[in-house]
mmCIF file of C-alpha atoms in Angstrom:
data_model
loop_
_atom_site.group_PDB
_atom_site.id
_atom_site.type_symbol
_atom_site.label_atom_id
_atom_site.label_comp_id
_atom_site.label_asym_id
_atom_site.label_seq_id
_atom_site.Cartn_x
_atom_site.Cartn_y
_atom_site.Cartn_z
ATOM 1 C CA MET T 87 -79.852 143.218 84.895
ATOM 2 C CA ASP T 88 -83.055 144.793 86.366
ATOM 3 C CA SER T 89 -82.622 147.541 88.843
ATOM 4 C CA PRO T 90 -83.795 146.872 92.378
ATOM 5 C CA ALA T 91 -87.353 148.080 93.259
ATOM 6 C CA THR T 92 -87.282 151.548 94.889
ATOM 7 C CA THR T 93 -89.806 153.911 96.444
ATOM 8 C CA ILE T 94 -87.707 157.006 95.550
ATOM 9 C CA ASP T 95 -89.141 159.574 93.255
ATOM 10 C CA ALA T 96 -86.057 161.482 92.300
ATOM 11 C CA ALA T 97 -87.989 164.586 91.200
ATOM 12 C CA GLU T 98 -89.835 164.674 94.493
ATOM 13 C CA VAL T 99 -86.564 164.277 96.525
ATOM 14 C CA GLU T 100 -84.863 167.128 94.602
ATOM 15 C CA ARG T 101 -87.920 169.477 95.120
ATOM 16 C CA PHE T 102 -87.839 168.980 98.853
ATOM 17 C CA SER T 103 -83.949 169.144 99.020
ATOM 18 C CA ARG T 104 -84.191 172.697 97.399
ATOM 19 C CA MET T 105 -86.371 173.849 100.094
ATOM 20 C CA ALA T 106 -84.442 172.024 102.956
ATOM 21 C CA ALA T 107 -82.914 175.146 104.596
ATOM 22 C CA GLU T 108 -86.414 176.523 105.327
ATOM 23 C CA TRP T 109 -87.590 173.440 107.288
ATOM 24 C CA TRP T 110 -87.471 175.163 110.715
ATOM 25 C CA SER T 111 -88.790 178.605 109.665
ATOM 26 C CA PRO T 112 -92.554 178.835 110.858
ATOM 27 C CA THR T 113 -93.031 181.475 108.184
ATOM 28 C CA GLY T 114 -91.140 179.933 105.317
ATOM 29 C CA LYS T 115 -92.144 177.366 102.698
ATOM 30 C CA PHE T 116 -93.090 174.767 105.261
ATOM 31 C CA LYS T 117 -95.336 177.102 107.241
ATOM 32 C CA PRO T 118 -98.388 174.753 106.596
ATOM 33 C CA LEU T 119 -96.458 171.835 108.273
ATOM 34 C CA HIS T 120 -95.749 174.055 111.232
ATOM 35 C CA LYS T 121 -99.509 174.875 111.420
ATOM 36 C CA PHE T 122 -100.351 171.208 110.932
ATOM 37 C CA ASN T 123 -97.910 169.937 113.551
ATOM 38 C CA PRO T 124 -99.953 170.560 116.609
ATOM 39 C CA VAL T 125 -102.899 168.410 115.680
ATOM 40 C CA ARG T 126 -100.753 165.532 114.459
ATOM 41 C CA LEU T 127 -98.512 165.666 117.480
ATOM 42 C CA SER T 128 -101.509 165.417 119.826
ATOM 43 C CA TYR T 129 -103.029 162.655 117.760
ATOM 44 C CA VAL T 130 -99.868 160.551 117.944
ATOM 45 C CA ARG T 131 -99.156 161.411 121.723
ATOM 46 C CA GLU T 132 -102.655 160.531 122.849
ATOM 47 C CA THR T 133 -102.946 157.438 120.682
ATOM 48 C CA VAL T 134 -99.536 155.934 121.569
ATOM 49 C CA ILE T 135 -100.192 156.623 125.433
ATOM 50 C CA ASP T 136 -103.545 154.958 125.213
ATOM 51 C CA HIS T 137 -102.325 151.996 123.258
ATOM 52 C CA PHE T 138 -99.237 151.236 125.249
ATOM 53 C CA GLY T 139 -100.915 152.101 128.590
ATOM 54 C CA LEU T 140 -98.389 154.889 129.350
ATOM 55 C CA ASP T 141 -98.457 157.645 132.017
ATOM 56 C CA PRO T 142 -99.984 160.766 130.348
ATOM 57 C CA LYS T 143 -98.603 162.907 133.105
ATOM 58 C CA ALA T 144 -94.953 161.684 132.705
ATOM 59 C CA ALA T 145 -92.465 164.098 131.400
ATOM 60 C CA LYS T 146 -91.127 161.484 128.978
ATOM 61 C CA PRO T 147 -94.003 158.994 128.489
ATOM 62 C CA PHE T 148 -92.401 157.415 125.372
ATOM 63 C CA GLU T 149 -89.292 156.116 127.146
ATOM 64 C CA GLY T 150 -88.496 152.641 126.173
ATOM 65 C CA LEU T 151 -90.208 152.864 122.776
ATOM 66 C CA ARG T 152 -88.413 152.870 119.458
ATOM 67 C CA PHE T 153 -89.916 155.182 116.826
ATOM 68 C CA LEU T 154 -89.203 155.547 113.048
ATOM 69 C CA ASP T 155 -90.089 158.858 111.445
ATOM 70 C CA ILE T 156 -90.028 157.833 107.781
ATOM 71 C CA GLY T 157 -89.689 160.795 105.327
ATOM 72 C CA CYS T 158 -88.643 162.929 108.305
ATOM 73 C CA GLY T 159 -87.635 165.913 106.310
ATOM 74 C CA GLY T 160 -85.978 168.446 108.698
ATOM 75 C CA GLY T 161 -87.237 166.643 111.843
ATOM 76 C CA LEU T 162 -90.410 168.514 112.724
ATOM 77 C CA LEU T 163 -91.898 165.177 114.135
ATOM 78 C CA SER T 164 -88.665 163.515 115.170
ATOM 79 C CA GLU T 165 -87.702 166.278 117.714
ATOM 80 C CA PRO T 166 -90.873 166.303 119.639
ATOM 81 C CA MET T 167 -90.956 162.393 119.851
ATOM 82 C CA ALA T 168 -87.456 162.493 121.056
ATOM 83 C CA ARG T 169 -88.416 165.150 123.750
ATOM 84 C CA LEU T 170 -91.163 162.678 124.752
ATOM 85 C CA GLY T 171 -88.450 160.138 125.436
ATOM 86 C CA ALA T 172 -88.646 157.970 122.407
ATOM 87 C CA ASP T 173 -85.554 156.451 120.697
ATOM 88 C CA VAL T 174 -86.002 157.941 117.289
ATOM 89 C CA VAL T 175 -84.682 156.921 113.930
ATOM 90 C CA GLY T 176 -85.385 159.691 111.366
ATOM 91 C CA ALA T 177 -85.101 158.586 107.787
ATOM 92 C CA ASP T 178 -85.266 160.553 104.471
ATOM 93 C CA ALA T 179 -84.261 159.965 100.946
ATOM 94 C CA SER T 180 -82.778 163.445 100.750
ATOM 95 C CA GLU T 181 -79.340 163.718 102.173
ATOM 96 C CA THR T 182 -79.778 167.558 102.323
ATOM 97 C CA ASN T 183 -82.758 167.229 104.654
ATOM 98 C CA ILE T 184 -80.900 164.814 106.825
ATOM 99 C CA GLU T 185 -78.066 167.193 107.243
ATOM 100 C CA VAL T 186 -80.582 170.028 108.059
ATOM 101 C CA ALA T 187 -82.229 167.672 110.586
ATOM 102 C CA LYS T 188 -78.847 166.592 112.236
ATOM 103 C CA ILE T 189 -77.719 170.266 112.657
ATOM 104 C CA HIS T 190 -80.948 171.284 114.126
ATOM 105 C CA ALA T 191 -81.116 168.303 116.523
ATOM 106 C CA GLU T 192 -77.608 169.063 117.744
ATOM 107 C CA GLN T 193 -78.448 172.662 118.260
ATOM 108 C CA SER T 194 -81.440 171.488 120.258
ATOM 109 C CA GLY T 195 -79.388 169.050 122.396
ATOM 110 C CA LEU T 196 -81.320 166.056 121.025
ATOM 111 C CA ALA T 197 -79.841 162.637 120.200
ATOM 112 C CA ILE T 198 -81.768 161.304 117.091
ATOM 113 C CA ASP T 199 -80.394 158.774 114.747
ATOM 114 C CA TYR T 200 -80.908 160.449 111.317
ATOM 115 C CA ARG T 201 -80.213 158.470 108.173
ATOM 116 C CA ALA T 202 -80.309 159.272 104.512
ATOM 117 C CA THR T 203 -82.088 156.038 103.389
ATOM 118 C CA THR T 204 -85.328 154.521 102.299
ATOM 119 C CA SER T 205 -88.069 152.354 103.831
ATOM 120 C CA GLU T 206 -87.067 149.373 101.769
ATOM 121 C CA ASN T 207 -83.399 149.576 102.797
ATOM 122 C CA LEU T 208 -84.263 149.911 106.470
ATOM 123 C CA GLN T 209 -86.626 146.771 106.124
ATOM 124 C CA ALA T 210 -83.872 144.864 104.278
ATOM 125 C CA ALA T 211 -81.507 145.698 107.281
ATOM 126 C CA GLY T 212 -84.006 144.043 109.556
ATOM 127 C CA GLU T 213 -85.001 147.207 111.380
ATOM 128 C CA THR T 214 -88.130 147.141 113.650
ATOM 129 C CA PHE T 215 -90.002 149.669 115.591
ATOM 130 C CA ASP T 216 -92.790 150.058 118.151
ATOM 131 C CA VAL T 217 -94.161 152.977 116.292
ATOM 132 C CA VAL T 218 -93.756 154.036 112.631
ATOM 133 C CA LEU T 219 -94.703 157.549 111.749
ATOM 134 C CA ASN T 220 -95.546 157.618 108.044
ATOM 135 C CA MET T 221 -96.701 161.227 107.858
ATOM 136 C CA GLU T 222 -97.267 163.211 104.536
ATOM 137 C CA VAL T 223 -95.030 160.818 102.607
ATOM 138 C CA VAL T 224 -97.043 158.277 100.680
ATOM 139 C CA GLU T 225 -98.174 160.859 98.111
ATOM 140 C CA HIS T 226 -94.563 161.625 97.262
ATOM 141 C CA VAL T 227 -93.148 158.030 96.574
ATOM 142 C CA SER T 228 -92.861 156.217 93.132
ATOM 143 C CA ASP T 229 -94.412 152.839 94.329
ATOM 144 C CA VAL T 230 -97.164 153.108 96.897
ATOM 145 C CA ASP T 231 -97.440 149.312 97.456
ATOM 146 C CA LEU T 232 -93.760 148.708 97.893
ATOM 147 C CA TYR T 233 -93.615 151.706 100.176
ATOM 148 C CA MET T 234 -96.411 150.690 102.423
ATOM 149 C CA LYS T 235 -95.403 146.991 102.514
ATOM 150 C CA SER T 236 -91.837 147.826 103.594
ATOM 151 C CA CYS T 237 -93.036 150.281 106.340
ATOM 152 C CA ALA T 238 -95.681 147.875 107.574
ATOM 153 C CA ALA T 239 -93.033 145.171 107.838
ATOM 154 C CA MET T 240 -91.078 147.201 110.223
ATOM 155 C CA VAL T 241 -93.914 147.396 112.802
ATOM 156 C CA ARG T 242 -93.306 145.097 115.795
ATOM 157 C CA PRO T 243 -96.022 142.837 117.141
ATOM 158 C CA GLY T 244 -98.296 145.074 119.271
ATOM 159 C CA GLY T 245 -96.847 148.086 117.470
ATOM 160 C CA LEU T 246 -98.513 150.945 115.592
ATOM 161 C CA MET T 247 -98.073 152.720 112.281
ATOM 162 C CA PHE T 248 -99.593 156.139 111.683
ATOM 163 C CA VAL T 249 -100.198 157.280 108.138
ATOM 164 C CA ALA T 250 -101.190 160.876 107.199
ATOM 165 C CA THR T 251 -101.888 161.913 103.589
ATOM 166 C CA ILE T 252 -104.265 163.655 101.263
ATOM 167 C CA ASN T 253 -107.264 162.013 99.557
ATOM 168 C CA ARG T 254 -107.732 161.961 95.830
ATOM 169 C CA THR T 255 -110.975 163.812 95.409
ATOM 170 C CA LEU T 256 -112.220 166.821 93.489
ATOM 171 C CA LYS T 257 -112.541 168.539 96.921
ATOM 172 C CA ALA T 258 -108.880 167.843 97.723
ATOM 173 C CA TYR T 259 -107.874 169.092 94.310
ATOM 174 C CA GLY T 260 -109.604 172.368 94.900
ATOM 175 C CA LEU T 261 -108.469 173.030 98.418
ATOM 176 C CA ALA T 262 -105.125 171.232 98.723
ATOM 177 C CA ILE T 263 -103.717 172.008 95.329
ATOM 178 C CA ILE T 264 -105.528 174.901 93.651
ATOM 179 C CA GLY T 265 -106.397 176.692 96.996
ATOM 180 C CA ALA T 266 -103.073 175.980 98.976
ATOM 181 C CA GLU T 267 -100.590 176.221 96.101
ATOM 182 C CA HIS T 268 -102.105 178.486 93.544
ATOM 183 C CA ILE T 269 -104.320 180.965 95.387
ATOM 184 C CA LEU T 270 -103.195 181.133 99.023
ATOM 185 C CA ARG T 271 -99.600 180.142 98.138
ATOM 186 C CA TRP T 272 -99.204 178.249 101.313
ATOM 187 C CA LEU T 273 -97.056 175.782 99.384
ATOM 188 C CA PRO T 274 -94.884 176.041 96.309
ATOM 189 C CA ARG T 275 -96.724 175.126 93.061
ATOM 190 C CA GLY T 276 -96.025 171.404 92.225
ATOM 191 C CA THR T 277 -95.814 170.267 95.958
ATOM 192 C CA HIS T 278 -98.706 167.922 95.426
ATOM 193 C CA GLN T 279 -99.622 166.240 92.140
ATOM 194 C CA TYR T 280 -103.311 165.118 92.005
ATOM 195 C CA GLU T 281 -102.620 161.762 90.299
ATOM 196 C CA LYS T 282 -100.282 160.799 93.129
ATOM 197 C CA LEU T 283 -102.786 161.402 95.803
ATOM 198 C CA VAL T 284 -103.891 158.228 97.701
ATOM 199 C CA THR T 285 -107.528 157.340 98.616
ATOM 200 C CA PRO T 286 -108.345 155.533 101.868
ATOM 201 C CA ALA T 287 -109.380 152.548 99.818
ATOM 202 C CA GLU T 288 -105.946 152.314 98.013
ATOM 203 C CA LEU T 289 -104.270 152.692 101.329
ATOM 204 C CA ASP T 290 -106.385 149.740 102.631
ATOM 205 C CA ALA T 291 -105.475 147.750 99.491
ATOM 206 C CA ALA T 292 -101.673 148.511 99.903
ATOM 207 C CA LEU T 293 -101.763 147.142 103.463
ATOM 208 C CA GLN T 294 -103.589 143.843 102.578
ATOM 209 C CA GLU T 295 -101.512 140.748 103.520
ATOM 210 C CA THR T 296 -98.965 142.957 105.448
ATOM 211 C CA GLY T 297 -100.197 141.795 108.956
ATOM 212 C CA VAL T 298 -101.249 145.296 110.047
ATOM 213 C CA GLN T 299 -104.722 146.281 110.431
ATOM 214 C CA ILE T 300 -106.256 149.814 110.310
ATOM 215 C CA THR T 301 -107.867 150.413 113.633
ATOM 216 C CA ARG T 302 -108.682 154.169 113.441
ATOM 217 C CA ARG T 303 -109.453 156.642 110.732
ATOM 218 C CA SER T 304 -109.772 160.536 111.140
ATOM 219 C CA GLY T 305 -110.189 163.397 108.878
ATOM 220 C CA VAL T 306 -108.228 166.581 109.515
ATOM 221 C CA SER T 307 -109.908 169.976 108.522
ATOM 222 C CA TYR T 308 -108.546 173.537 108.630
ATOM 223 C CA ASN T 309 -110.668 176.067 110.560
ATOM 224 C CA PRO T 310 -109.939 179.503 108.842
ATOM 225 C CA ILE T 311 -111.461 181.488 111.753
ATOM 226 C CA ALA T 312 -109.357 179.864 114.477
ATOM 227 C CA ASP T 313 -106.418 179.447 112.013
ATOM 228 C CA GLN T 314 -105.830 175.927 113.016
ATOM 229 C CA TRP T 315 -106.232 172.352 112.050
ATOM 230 C CA ARG T 316 -108.641 170.072 113.867
ATOM 231 C CA LEU T 317 -109.585 166.378 113.827
ATOM 232 C CA SER T 318 -112.986 165.870 112.031
ATOM 233 C CA ARG T 319 -115.044 163.264 110.342
ATOM 234 C CA ASP T 320 -114.374 164.627 106.950
ATOM 235 C CA MET T 321 -111.823 162.500 105.156
ATOM 236 C CA ASP T 322 -112.372 164.139 101.730
ATOM 237 C CA VAL T 323 -109.099 166.076 101.873
ATOM 238 C CA ASN T 324 -106.608 165.372 104.678
ATOM 239 C CA TYR T 325 -106.845 162.220 106.709
ATOM 240 C CA MET T 326 -104.862 160.141 109.153
ATOM 241 C CA VAL T 327 -105.059 156.436 109.968
ATOM 242 C CA VAL T 328 -103.682 154.134 112.656
ATOM 243 C CA ALA T 329 -102.677 150.686 111.786
ATOM 244 C CA GLU T 330 -101.748 147.951 114.291
ATOM 245 C CA ARG T 331 -99.827 144.743 114.179
ATOM 246 C CA PRO T 332 -101.553 142.359 116.641
ATOM 247 C CA ASN T 333 -99.454 140.552 119.309
ATOM 248 C CA GLY T 334 -98.729 136.862 118.601
#
């Protein structure tokens, strides 16, 4: 009997589980994500507010919207979304990550529905969301097509999916792997594997016939002088896309 298809890469899950206790340390192994968080948070906030016609001045503009943070790790995106008023499901294949996320959310006084599960299991359960956050995950799964299809299937009509990942280019290899992992040591060696990086064309292909359409593409570049990440036109290394499921 064949095993059911899965997006889990056991080695990747184990790697991130070992680092789970450091999720919320801005100077620990996830320091690059803490540095990266402001640009992706503002990108999500502004795009969601504009798309759904929400009040940008509201304290909790996302009230009434249901979010999925797939591959949520320790909750670095789930918590800000909950603070903005969203009803958040945070899912991760690592039970250790989920336990860390649950503890931190409780300490922060936030109600977030954290689950140790996969995109395909959530889809099979019939879960749907107004917004799916698919950030820095696609390069860590075992089956990109299955993963993207299961994530896209959970986007409600009129809803959005955000995808952030790293392009598979020589420039990305030099900066995101050799530079970030081996020279600057921003990340533990082996965090990213070049052959698993996903190009924009491959992402487009994986979303074919899913019913969602990419409507926005942005590069994200690091400015060493300002020590911050910014949106840019350069998609050669880090990039983010927004996909929409049309109404009707």
